[in-house]
XYZ file of C-alpha atoms in Angstrom:
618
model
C 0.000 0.000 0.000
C 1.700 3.148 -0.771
C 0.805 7.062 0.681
C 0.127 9.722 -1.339
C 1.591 12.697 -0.273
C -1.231 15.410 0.961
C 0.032 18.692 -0.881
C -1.851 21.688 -2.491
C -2.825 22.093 -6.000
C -0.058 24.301 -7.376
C -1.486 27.455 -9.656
C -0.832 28.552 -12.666
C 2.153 30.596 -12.795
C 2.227 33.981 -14.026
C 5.450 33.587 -15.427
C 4.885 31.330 -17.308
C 4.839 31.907 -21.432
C 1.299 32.225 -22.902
C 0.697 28.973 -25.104
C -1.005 30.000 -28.796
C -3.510 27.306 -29.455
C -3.486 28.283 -33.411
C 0.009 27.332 -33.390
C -0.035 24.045 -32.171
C -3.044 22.742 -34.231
C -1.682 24.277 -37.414
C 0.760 21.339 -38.084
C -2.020 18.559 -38.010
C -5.556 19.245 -36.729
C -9.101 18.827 -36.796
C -11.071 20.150 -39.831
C -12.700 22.869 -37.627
C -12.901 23.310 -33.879
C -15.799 25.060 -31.555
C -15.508 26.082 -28.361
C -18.514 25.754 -25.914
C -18.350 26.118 -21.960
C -17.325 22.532 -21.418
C -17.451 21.218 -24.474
C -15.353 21.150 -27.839
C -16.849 20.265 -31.304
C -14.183 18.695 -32.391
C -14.741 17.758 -36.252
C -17.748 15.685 -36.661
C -17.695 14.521 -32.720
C -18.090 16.216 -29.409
C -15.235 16.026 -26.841
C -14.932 17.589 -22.949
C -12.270 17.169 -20.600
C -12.251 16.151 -16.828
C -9.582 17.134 -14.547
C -8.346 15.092 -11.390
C -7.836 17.229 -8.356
C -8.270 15.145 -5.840
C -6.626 11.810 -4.690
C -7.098 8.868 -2.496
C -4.625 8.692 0.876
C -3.746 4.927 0.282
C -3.216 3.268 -3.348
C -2.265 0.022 -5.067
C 0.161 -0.629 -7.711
C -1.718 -0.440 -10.740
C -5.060 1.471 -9.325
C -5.838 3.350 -12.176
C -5.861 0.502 -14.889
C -10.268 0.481 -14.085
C -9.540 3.798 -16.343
C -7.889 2.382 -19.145
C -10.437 -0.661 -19.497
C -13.093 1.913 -20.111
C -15.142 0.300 -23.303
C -15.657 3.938 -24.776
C -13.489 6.590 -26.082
C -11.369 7.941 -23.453
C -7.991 9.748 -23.829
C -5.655 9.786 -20.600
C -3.098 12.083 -20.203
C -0.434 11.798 -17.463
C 1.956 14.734 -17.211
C 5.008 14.382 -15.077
C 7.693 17.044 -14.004
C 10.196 16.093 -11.659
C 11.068 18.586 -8.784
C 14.745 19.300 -7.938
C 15.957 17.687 -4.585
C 16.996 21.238 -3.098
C 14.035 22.842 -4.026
C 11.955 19.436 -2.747
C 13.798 19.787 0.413
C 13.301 23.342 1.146
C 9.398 22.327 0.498
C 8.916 19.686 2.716
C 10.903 21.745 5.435
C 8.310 24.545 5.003
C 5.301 21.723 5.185
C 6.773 20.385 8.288
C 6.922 23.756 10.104
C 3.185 24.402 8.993
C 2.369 20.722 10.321
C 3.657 21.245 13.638
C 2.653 25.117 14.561
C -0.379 23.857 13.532
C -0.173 21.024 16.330
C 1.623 23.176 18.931
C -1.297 25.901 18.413
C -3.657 23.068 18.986
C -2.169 21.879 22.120
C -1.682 25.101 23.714
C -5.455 25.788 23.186
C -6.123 22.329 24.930
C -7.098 20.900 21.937
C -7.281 17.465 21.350
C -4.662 16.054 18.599
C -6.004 16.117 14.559
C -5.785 12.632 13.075
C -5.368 14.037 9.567
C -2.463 16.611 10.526
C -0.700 13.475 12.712
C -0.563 11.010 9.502
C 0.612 14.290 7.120
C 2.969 15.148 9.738
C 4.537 11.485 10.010
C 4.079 11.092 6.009
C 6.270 14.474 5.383
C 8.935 13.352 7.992
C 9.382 10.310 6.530
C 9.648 11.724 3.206
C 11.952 14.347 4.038
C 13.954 11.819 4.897
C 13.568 9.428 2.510
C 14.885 12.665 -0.068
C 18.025 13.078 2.448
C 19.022 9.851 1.641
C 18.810 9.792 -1.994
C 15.963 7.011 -2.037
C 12.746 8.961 -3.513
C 12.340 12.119 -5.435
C 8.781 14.265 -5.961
C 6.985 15.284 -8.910
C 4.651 17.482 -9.968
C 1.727 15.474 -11.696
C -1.510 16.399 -13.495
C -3.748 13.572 -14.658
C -6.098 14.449 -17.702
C -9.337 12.664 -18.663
C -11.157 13.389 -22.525
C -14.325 11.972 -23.355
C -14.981 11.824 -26.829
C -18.809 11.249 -28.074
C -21.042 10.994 -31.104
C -23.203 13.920 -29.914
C -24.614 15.439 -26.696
C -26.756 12.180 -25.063
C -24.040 10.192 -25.245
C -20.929 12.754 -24.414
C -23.208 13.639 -21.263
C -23.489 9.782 -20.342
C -19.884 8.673 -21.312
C -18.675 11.512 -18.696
C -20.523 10.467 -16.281
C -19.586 7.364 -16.876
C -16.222 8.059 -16.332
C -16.792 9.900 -13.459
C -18.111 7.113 -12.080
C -15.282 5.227 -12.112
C -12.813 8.058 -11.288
C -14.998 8.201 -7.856
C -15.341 4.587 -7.434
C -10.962 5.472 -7.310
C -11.843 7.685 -4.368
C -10.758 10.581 -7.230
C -12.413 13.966 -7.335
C -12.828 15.052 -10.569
C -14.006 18.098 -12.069
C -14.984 19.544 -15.452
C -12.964 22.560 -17.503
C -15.337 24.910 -17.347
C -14.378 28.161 -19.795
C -11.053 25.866 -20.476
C -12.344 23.367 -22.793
C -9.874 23.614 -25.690
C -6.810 23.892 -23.112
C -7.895 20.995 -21.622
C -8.257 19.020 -24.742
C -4.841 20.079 -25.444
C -3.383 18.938 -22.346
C -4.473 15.326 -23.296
C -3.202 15.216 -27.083
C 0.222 13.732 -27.012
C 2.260 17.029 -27.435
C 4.007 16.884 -23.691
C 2.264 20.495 -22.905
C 0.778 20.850 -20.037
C -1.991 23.523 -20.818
C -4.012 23.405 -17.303
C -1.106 22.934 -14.751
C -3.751 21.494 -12.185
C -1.100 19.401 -10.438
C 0.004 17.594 -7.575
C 2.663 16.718 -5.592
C 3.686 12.979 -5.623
C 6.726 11.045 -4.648
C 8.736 8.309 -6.187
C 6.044 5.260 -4.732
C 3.214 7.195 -5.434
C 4.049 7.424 -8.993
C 4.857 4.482 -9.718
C 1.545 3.293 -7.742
C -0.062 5.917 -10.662
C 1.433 3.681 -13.866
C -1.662 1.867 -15.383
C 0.771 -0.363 -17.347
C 1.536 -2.734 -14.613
C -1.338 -5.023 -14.804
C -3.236 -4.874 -17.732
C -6.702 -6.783 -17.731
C -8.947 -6.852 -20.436
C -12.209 -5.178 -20.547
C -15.009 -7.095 -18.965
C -16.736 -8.796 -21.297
C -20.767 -8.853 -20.644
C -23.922 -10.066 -22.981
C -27.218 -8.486 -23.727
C -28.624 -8.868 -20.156
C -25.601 -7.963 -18.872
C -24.457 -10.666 -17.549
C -20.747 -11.872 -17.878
C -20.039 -13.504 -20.788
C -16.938 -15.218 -22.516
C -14.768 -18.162 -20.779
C -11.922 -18.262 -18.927
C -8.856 -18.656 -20.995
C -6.469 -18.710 -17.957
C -4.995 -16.299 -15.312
C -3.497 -12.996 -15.985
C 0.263 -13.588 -15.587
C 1.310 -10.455 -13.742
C -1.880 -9.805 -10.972
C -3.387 -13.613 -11.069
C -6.641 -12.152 -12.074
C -9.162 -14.344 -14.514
C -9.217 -13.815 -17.827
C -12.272 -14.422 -19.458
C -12.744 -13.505 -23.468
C -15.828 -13.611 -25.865
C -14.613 -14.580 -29.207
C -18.264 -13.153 -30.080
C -18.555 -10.406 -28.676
C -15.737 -8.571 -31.150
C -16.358 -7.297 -34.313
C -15.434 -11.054 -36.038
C -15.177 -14.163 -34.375
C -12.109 -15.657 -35.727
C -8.978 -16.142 -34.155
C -5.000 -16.826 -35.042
C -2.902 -18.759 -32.794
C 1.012 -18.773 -33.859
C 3.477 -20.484 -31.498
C 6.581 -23.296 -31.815
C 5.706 -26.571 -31.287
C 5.384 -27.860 -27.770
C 4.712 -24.538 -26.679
C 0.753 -25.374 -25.863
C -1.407 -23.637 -28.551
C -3.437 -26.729 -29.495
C -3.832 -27.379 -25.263
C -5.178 -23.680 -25.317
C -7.349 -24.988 -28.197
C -8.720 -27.592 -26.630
C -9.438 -25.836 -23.719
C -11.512 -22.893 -25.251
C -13.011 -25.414 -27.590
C -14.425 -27.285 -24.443
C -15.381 -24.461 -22.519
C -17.161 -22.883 -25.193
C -19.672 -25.963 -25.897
C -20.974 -25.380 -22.600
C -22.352 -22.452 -24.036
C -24.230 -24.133 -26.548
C -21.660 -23.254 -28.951
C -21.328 -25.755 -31.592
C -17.766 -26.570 -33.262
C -16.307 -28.311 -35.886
C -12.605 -29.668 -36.269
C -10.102 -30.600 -38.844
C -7.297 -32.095 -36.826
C -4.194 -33.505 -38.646
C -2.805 -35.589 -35.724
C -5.862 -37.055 -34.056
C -5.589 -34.518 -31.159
C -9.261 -33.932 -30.589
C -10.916 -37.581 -30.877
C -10.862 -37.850 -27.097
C -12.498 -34.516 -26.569
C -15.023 -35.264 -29.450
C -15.634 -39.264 -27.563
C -15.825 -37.386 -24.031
C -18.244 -35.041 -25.250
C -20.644 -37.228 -26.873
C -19.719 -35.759 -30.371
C -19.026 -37.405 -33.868
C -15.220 -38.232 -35.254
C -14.587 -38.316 -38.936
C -11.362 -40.780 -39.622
C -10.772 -39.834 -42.894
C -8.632 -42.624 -44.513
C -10.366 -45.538 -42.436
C -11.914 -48.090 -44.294
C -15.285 -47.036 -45.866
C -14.830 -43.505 -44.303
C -15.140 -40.941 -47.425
C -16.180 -37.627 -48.468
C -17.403 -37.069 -51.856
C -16.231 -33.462 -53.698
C -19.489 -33.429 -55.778
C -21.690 -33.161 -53.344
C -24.346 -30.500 -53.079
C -25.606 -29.075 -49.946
C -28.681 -30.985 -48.326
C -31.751 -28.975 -48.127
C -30.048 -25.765 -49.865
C -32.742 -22.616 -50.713
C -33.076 -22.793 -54.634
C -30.340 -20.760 -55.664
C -29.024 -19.904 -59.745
C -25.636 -19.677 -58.634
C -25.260 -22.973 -56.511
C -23.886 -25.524 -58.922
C -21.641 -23.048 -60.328
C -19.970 -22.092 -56.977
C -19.818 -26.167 -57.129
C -17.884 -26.177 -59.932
C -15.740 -23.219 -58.582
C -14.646 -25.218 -55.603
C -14.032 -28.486 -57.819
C -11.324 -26.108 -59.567
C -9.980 -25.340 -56.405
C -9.993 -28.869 -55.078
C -8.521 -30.132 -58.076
C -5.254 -27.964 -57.821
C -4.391 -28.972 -54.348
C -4.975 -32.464 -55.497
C -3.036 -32.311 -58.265
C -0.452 -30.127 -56.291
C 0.339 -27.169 -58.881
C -1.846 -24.211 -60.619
C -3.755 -25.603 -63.580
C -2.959 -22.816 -66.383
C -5.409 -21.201 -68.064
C -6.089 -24.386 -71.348
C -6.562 -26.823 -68.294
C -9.141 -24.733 -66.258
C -11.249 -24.307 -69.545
C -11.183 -28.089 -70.248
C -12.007 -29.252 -66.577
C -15.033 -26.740 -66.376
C -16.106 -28.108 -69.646
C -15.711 -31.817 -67.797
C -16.977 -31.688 -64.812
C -20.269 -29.564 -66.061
C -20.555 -32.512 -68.624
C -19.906 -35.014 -65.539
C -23.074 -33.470 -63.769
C -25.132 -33.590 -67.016
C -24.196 -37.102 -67.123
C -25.862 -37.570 -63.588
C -28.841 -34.859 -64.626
C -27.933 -32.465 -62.212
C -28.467 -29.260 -64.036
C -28.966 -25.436 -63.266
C -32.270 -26.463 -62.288
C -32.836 -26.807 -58.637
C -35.353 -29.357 -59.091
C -32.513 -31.830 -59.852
C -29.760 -30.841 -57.039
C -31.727 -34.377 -54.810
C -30.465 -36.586 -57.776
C -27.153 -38.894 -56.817
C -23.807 -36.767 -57.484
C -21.293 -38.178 -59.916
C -17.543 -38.728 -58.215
C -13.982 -38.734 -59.258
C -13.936 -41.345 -61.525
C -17.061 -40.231 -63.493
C -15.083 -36.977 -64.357
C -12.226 -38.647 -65.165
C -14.093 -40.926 -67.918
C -15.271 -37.819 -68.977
C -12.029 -36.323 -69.479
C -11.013 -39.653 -71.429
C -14.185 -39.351 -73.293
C -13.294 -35.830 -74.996
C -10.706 -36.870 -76.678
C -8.862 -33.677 -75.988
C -4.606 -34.135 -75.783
C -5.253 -32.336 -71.852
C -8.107 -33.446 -71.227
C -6.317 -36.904 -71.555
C -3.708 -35.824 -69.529
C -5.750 -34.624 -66.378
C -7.331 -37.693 -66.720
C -3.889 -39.250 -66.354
C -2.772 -37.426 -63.671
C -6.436 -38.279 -61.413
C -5.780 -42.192 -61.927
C -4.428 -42.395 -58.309
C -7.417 -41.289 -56.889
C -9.616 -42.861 -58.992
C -8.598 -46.441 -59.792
C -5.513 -46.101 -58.259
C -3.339 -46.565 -54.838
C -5.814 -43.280 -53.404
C -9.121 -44.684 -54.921
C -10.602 -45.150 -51.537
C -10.041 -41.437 -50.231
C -11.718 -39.308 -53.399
C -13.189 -41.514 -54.907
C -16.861 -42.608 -54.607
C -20.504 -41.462 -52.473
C -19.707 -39.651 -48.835
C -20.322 -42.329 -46.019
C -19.644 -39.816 -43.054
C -22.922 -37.805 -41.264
C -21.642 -33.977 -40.207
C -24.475 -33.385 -38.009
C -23.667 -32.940 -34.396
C -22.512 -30.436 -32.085
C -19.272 -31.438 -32.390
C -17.660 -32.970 -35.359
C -13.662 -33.601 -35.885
C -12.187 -34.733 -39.055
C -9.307 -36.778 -38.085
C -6.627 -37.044 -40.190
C -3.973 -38.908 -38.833
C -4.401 -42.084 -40.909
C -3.936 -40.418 -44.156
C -0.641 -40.149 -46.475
C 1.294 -36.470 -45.743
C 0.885 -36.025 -49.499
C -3.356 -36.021 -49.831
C -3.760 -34.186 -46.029
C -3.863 -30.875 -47.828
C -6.755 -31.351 -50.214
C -8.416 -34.005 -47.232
C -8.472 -30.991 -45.277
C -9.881 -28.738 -48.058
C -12.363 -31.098 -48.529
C -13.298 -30.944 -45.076
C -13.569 -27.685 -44.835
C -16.315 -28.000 -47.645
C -18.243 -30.139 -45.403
C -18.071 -27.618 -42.705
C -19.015 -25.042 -44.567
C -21.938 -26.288 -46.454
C -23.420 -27.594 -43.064
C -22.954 -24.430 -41.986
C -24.469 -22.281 -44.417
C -27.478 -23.866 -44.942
C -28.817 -25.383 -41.579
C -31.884 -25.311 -40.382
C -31.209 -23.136 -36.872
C -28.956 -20.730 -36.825
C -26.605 -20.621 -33.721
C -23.049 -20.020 -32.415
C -20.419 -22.196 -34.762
C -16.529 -22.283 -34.180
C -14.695 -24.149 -36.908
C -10.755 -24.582 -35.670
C -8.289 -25.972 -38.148
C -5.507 -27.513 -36.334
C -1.766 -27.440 -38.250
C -3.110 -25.115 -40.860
C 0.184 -24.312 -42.517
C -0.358 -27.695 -44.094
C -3.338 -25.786 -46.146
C -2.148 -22.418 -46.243
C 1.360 -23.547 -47.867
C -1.297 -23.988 -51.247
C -2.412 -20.905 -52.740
C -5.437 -22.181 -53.413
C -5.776 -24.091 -49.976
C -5.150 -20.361 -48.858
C -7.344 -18.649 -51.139
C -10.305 -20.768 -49.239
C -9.559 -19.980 -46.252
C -9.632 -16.400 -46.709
C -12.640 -16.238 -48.398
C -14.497 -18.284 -45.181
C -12.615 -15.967 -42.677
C -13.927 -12.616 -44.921
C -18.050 -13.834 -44.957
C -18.298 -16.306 -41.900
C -19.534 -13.507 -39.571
C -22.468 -13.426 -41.566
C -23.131 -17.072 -40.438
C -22.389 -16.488 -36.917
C -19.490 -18.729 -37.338
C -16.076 -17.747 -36.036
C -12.670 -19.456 -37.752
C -9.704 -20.634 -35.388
C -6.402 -20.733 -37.260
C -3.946 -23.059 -35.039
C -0.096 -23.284 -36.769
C 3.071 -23.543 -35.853
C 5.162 -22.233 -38.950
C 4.702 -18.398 -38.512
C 6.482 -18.115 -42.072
C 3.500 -20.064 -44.357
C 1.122 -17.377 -42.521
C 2.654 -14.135 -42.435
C 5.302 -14.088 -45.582
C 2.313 -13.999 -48.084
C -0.604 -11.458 -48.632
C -3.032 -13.924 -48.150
C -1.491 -15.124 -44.625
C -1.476 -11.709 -43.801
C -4.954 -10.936 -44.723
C -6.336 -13.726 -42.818
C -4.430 -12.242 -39.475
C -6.002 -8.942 -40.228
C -9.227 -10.444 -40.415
C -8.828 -11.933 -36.973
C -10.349 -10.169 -33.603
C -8.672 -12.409 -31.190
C -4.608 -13.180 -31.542
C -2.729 -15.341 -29.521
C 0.849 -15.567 -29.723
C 2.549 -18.189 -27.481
C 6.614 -19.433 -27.239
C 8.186 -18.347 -30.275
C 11.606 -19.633 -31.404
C 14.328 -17.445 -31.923
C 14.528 -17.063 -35.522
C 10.711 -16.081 -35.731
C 10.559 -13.338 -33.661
C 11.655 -10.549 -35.925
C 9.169 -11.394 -38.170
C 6.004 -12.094 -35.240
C 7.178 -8.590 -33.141
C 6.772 -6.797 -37.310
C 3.624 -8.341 -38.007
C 2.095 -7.917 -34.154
C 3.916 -4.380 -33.507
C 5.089 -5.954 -30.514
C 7.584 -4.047 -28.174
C 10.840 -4.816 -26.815
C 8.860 -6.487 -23.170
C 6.713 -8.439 -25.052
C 9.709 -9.799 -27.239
C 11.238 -10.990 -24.491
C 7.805 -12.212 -22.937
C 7.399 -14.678 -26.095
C 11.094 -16.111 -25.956
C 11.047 -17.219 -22.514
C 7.322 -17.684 -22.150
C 6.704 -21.301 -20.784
C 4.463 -24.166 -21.571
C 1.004 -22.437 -21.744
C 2.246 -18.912 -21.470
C 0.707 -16.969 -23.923
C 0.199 -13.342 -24.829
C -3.494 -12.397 -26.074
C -3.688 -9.845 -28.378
C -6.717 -7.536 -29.582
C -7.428 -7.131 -33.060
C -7.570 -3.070 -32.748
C -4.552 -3.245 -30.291
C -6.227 -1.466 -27.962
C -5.919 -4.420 -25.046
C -2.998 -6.917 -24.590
C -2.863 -9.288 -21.550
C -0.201 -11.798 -21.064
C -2.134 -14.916 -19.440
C -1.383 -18.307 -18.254
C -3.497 -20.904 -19.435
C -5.110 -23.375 -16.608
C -7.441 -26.481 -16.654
C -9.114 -27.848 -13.893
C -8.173 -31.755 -13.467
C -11.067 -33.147 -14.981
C -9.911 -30.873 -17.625
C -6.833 -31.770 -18.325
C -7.351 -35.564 -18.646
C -9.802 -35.210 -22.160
C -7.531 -32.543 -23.836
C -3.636 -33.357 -22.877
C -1.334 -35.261 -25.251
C 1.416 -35.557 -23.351
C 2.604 -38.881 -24.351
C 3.703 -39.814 -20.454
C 0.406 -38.617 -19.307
C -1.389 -40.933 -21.854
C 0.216 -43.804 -20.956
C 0.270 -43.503 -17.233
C -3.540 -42.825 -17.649
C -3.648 -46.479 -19.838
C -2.098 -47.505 -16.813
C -4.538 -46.717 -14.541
C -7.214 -47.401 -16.664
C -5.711 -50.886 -16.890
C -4.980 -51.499 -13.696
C -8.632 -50.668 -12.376
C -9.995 -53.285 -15.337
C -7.817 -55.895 -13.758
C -9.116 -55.250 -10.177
C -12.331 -55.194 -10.876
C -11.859 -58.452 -13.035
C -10.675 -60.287 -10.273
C -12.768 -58.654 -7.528
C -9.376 -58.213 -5.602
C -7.448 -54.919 -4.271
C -3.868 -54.023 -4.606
C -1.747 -53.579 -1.574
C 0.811 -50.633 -1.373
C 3.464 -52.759 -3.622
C 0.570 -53.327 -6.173
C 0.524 -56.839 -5.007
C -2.810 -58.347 -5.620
């Protein structure tokens, strides 16, 4: 708990040189200022100032950080001078003297002793001292709150607003009446101090003052105003909770970036979980078979693409779809795109004309036409568009053909090729991937993401939807793997769907304009360990400064800094699951087996209807 020293506000000096408000705003400044009693029309916006001139006796480290999590528009100025030692001393001499005439007066009289003037009294001594031996200093500080506002109603209410909290600080605030535009002034980032309504504070107190130590993020609440979000951990400096609402920002989606082992699937996991007892419902495309347990604990539905008799069909048009005259052609858009990562290059310009030609024939074949009244019919698959190609007799068409025999009567037959056998309807589905070849996980996972979408876009009840795609460097390092994903992250909001981008290669996402799009079209950033030689490029991309460089390369397991999309809020947070927890989401390979372990050792004891002694001896 530090003191704040009692002192008197200092006036403005008559020396001091008169400061020409033209001459400051001539450089860069509003469009057109006026000037009303406590008000500024600043522009197209209203804006007044509120001036702190009183303090509480007793603060915290970090009090006034209430005052930078206010949701509107507030600006806070700070303005610090520092006082010489001599002149501090001759101060605090003079204050002393005061202090105890005042006391001596008092007894004399018969009075009894002032509480106040005892604890000023002892709180000057100490000081005084304190400056004697070279460990404190004072300053003069003036603190500086601007409200801005759309118009009157809502500048009037913001201020109060503010107020509200300044008091709830045990602050006294008060408006600058007849000094409107000096006050705005004071609180644009010009280091002028154009009020001089200050204070005298001392080397703890300050420091008490700096908002930065402890940054929270703003409480997130819902319509009834209730809180909302979950809990993504514990903030790392003051242990407080952090809880976020992915969708409660302007988008839903998300980034997460860290090196591998450094916990950004765990933190994942955890939201993932958290968030379907919301009623939030999810979808997954995991690569390594991460999420099954989750999805089994859960009661939801797993996906094992590559299994036997587990498949996915490309042609497939969405169940129940709203008669639409551009639906099979955004069909045929997305076969192009499938077809490229599949074939794993760019098709140039002769080969795109003679697969649209194809695969329109292919659904002609099946009569599936512009006509909605045929989208019900059966959908052709892989290998009915390549007999097609071999049909046209075409020197490229031929060689497409060629080049889809793996997945159609080839090794890869079983993947591509043939009707879908999986259901996608559930409140959690994950598309594990694990089983399948490193060379076909790209366009599995496109094809995934198909699925996702088209159950997303046209069901029946609209609701909450979190899609997460787990490793997705392995689709983003395919332009047109890329391409897709930027056009779901761009129009998912209008589906109340939010997109969770989890990857580990920093380089796949951020060194192309695509990568970098998708990160700009993410509300919610979460950077976690990075390594070394991928920090240059993370601190360029995140405008990260030198403390939260640091932060990232020593950050341990679960460690991670959560990042705004405006900027406006960073917290650095440790992630934490309760134990119940922990056991559906960890991967820790000794964790697994020691709970295998368990889980056999309490099959073979109930087996034989006999306990284990301390030795494990039956």
């Amino acid at each position: 708990m530090t003191h704040l020293l009692p002192g008197r506000r200092r006036p403005h000096p008559s020396s001091d040189t008169a400061i020409d408000s033209a001459t400051l705003l001539d450089a860069a400044g509003p469009e057109s200022i006026e000037v009303h009693a406590r008000a500024l029309a600043i522009g197209a916006h209203l804006a007044t100032t509120l001036v702190v001139t009183g303090y509480p006796a007793e603060v915290t480290p970090g009090w006034l950080s209430p005052l930078l999590n206010f949701p509107g528009h507030l600006d806070i100025a700070l303005h610090i001078e520092p006082v010489p030692n001599p002149v501090a001393a001759e101060g605090l001499k003079k204050q002393r003297a005061r202090l105890e005439s005042g006391r001596r007066a008092r007894y004399d009289k018969g009075n009894l002793d002032d509480p106040d003037t005892e604890a000023a009294a002892a709180d000057a001594a100490e000081l005084a001292y304190r400056i004697a031996r070279g460990e404190g200093k004072l300053f003069h500080v003036a603190l500086y709150l601007t409200v801005h506002a759309a118009d009157e109603e809502s500048l009037a209410e913001q201020a109060a607003a503010v107020r509200a909290i300044a008091e709830s600080l045990l602050m006294s605030v008060a408006p600058t009446t007849y000094r409107a535009l000096p006050g705005w002034l004071a609180s644009l980032p010009l280091g002028i101090d154009t009020l001089k309504t200050r204070r005298t504070f001392d080397t703890a107190a300050l420091a008490a003052c700096f908002p930065f130590i402890s940054p929270d993020l703003p409480a997130a609440t819902g319509t009834d105003g209730e809180a909302a979000g979950v809990l993504y951990g514990l903030n790392a400096v003051s242990g407080a909770p952090v809880l976020w609402d992915r969708f409660a920002q302007d988008n839903y989606n998300s980034i997460t970036l860290a090196r591998s082992g450094a916990g950004k699937s765990y933190l994942a996991k955890l939201e993932l979980l958290r968030l379907l007892f919301t009623s939030v419902t999810a979808s997954v495309i995991d690569p390594e078979d991460e999420y099954v347990r989750l999805a089994e604990t859960v009661g939801g539905t797993v996906i094992a693409l590559g299994a036997d008799g587990v498949r996915l069909n490309p042609f497939d048009l969405p169940a129940g779809a709203e008669p639409e005259q551009d639906l099979l052609t955004r069909r045929v858009l997305f076969l192009h795109t499938f077809l490229a990562v599949l074939l794993g290059t760019d098709l140039a310009a002769a080969e795109k004309a003679v697969l649209d030609r194809a695969i329109l024939a292919t659904y002609a074949r099946s009569g599936i036409t512009a006509d909605a009244r045929t989208w019900t019919r059966t959908p052709p698959t892989l290998a009915d568009l390549a007999t097609v190609l071999t049909d046209d007799g075409d020197q490229t068409a031929t060689d497409l053909a060629d080049r889809l025999a793996p997945y159609t009567t080839g090794s890869h037959a079983g993947l591509f090729n043939g009707p879908s056998t999986a259901t996608t309807s559930s409140h959690l589905v994950v598309y594990a991937l694990r089983q399948l070849p490193e060379e076909v996980k790209a366009p599995a996972m496109l094809l995934a993401l198909d699925a996702i979408w088209r159950q997303v876009a046209h069901r029946a009840q609209q609701g909450r939807h979190l899609v997460v795609v787990d490793e997705a460097w392995l689709l983003m390092r395919e332009e047109a793997g890329a391409r897709f994903l930027f056009r779901m992250a761009k129009v998912d909001r209008k589906y109340w769907t939010g997109l969770a981008l989890i990857t580990q290669d920093a380089d796949d996402v951020l060194a192309s304009p695509l990568g970098r799009a998708i990160v700009s079209n993410a509300a919610t950033q979460i950077l976690l360990r990075q390594a070394p030689q991928a920090i240059e490029t993370i601190s360029d991309s995140f405008h990260l400064c030198q403390g939260e460089r640091e932060f990232l390369l020593s950050a341990s397991r679960g460690e991670a800094l959560l990042l705004t999309g405006d900027r406006r809020h960073k917290v650095a947070l440790i992630s934490v699951a309760a134990p119940g927890e922990h056991d559906v989401i960890t991967t820790d390979p000794g964790e697994l087996a020691a709970q295998l372990l368990d889980r056999d050792l309490d099959s073979d004891d109930s087996y034989t209807g006999e306990s284990l002694d301390d030795e494990g001896w039956a």
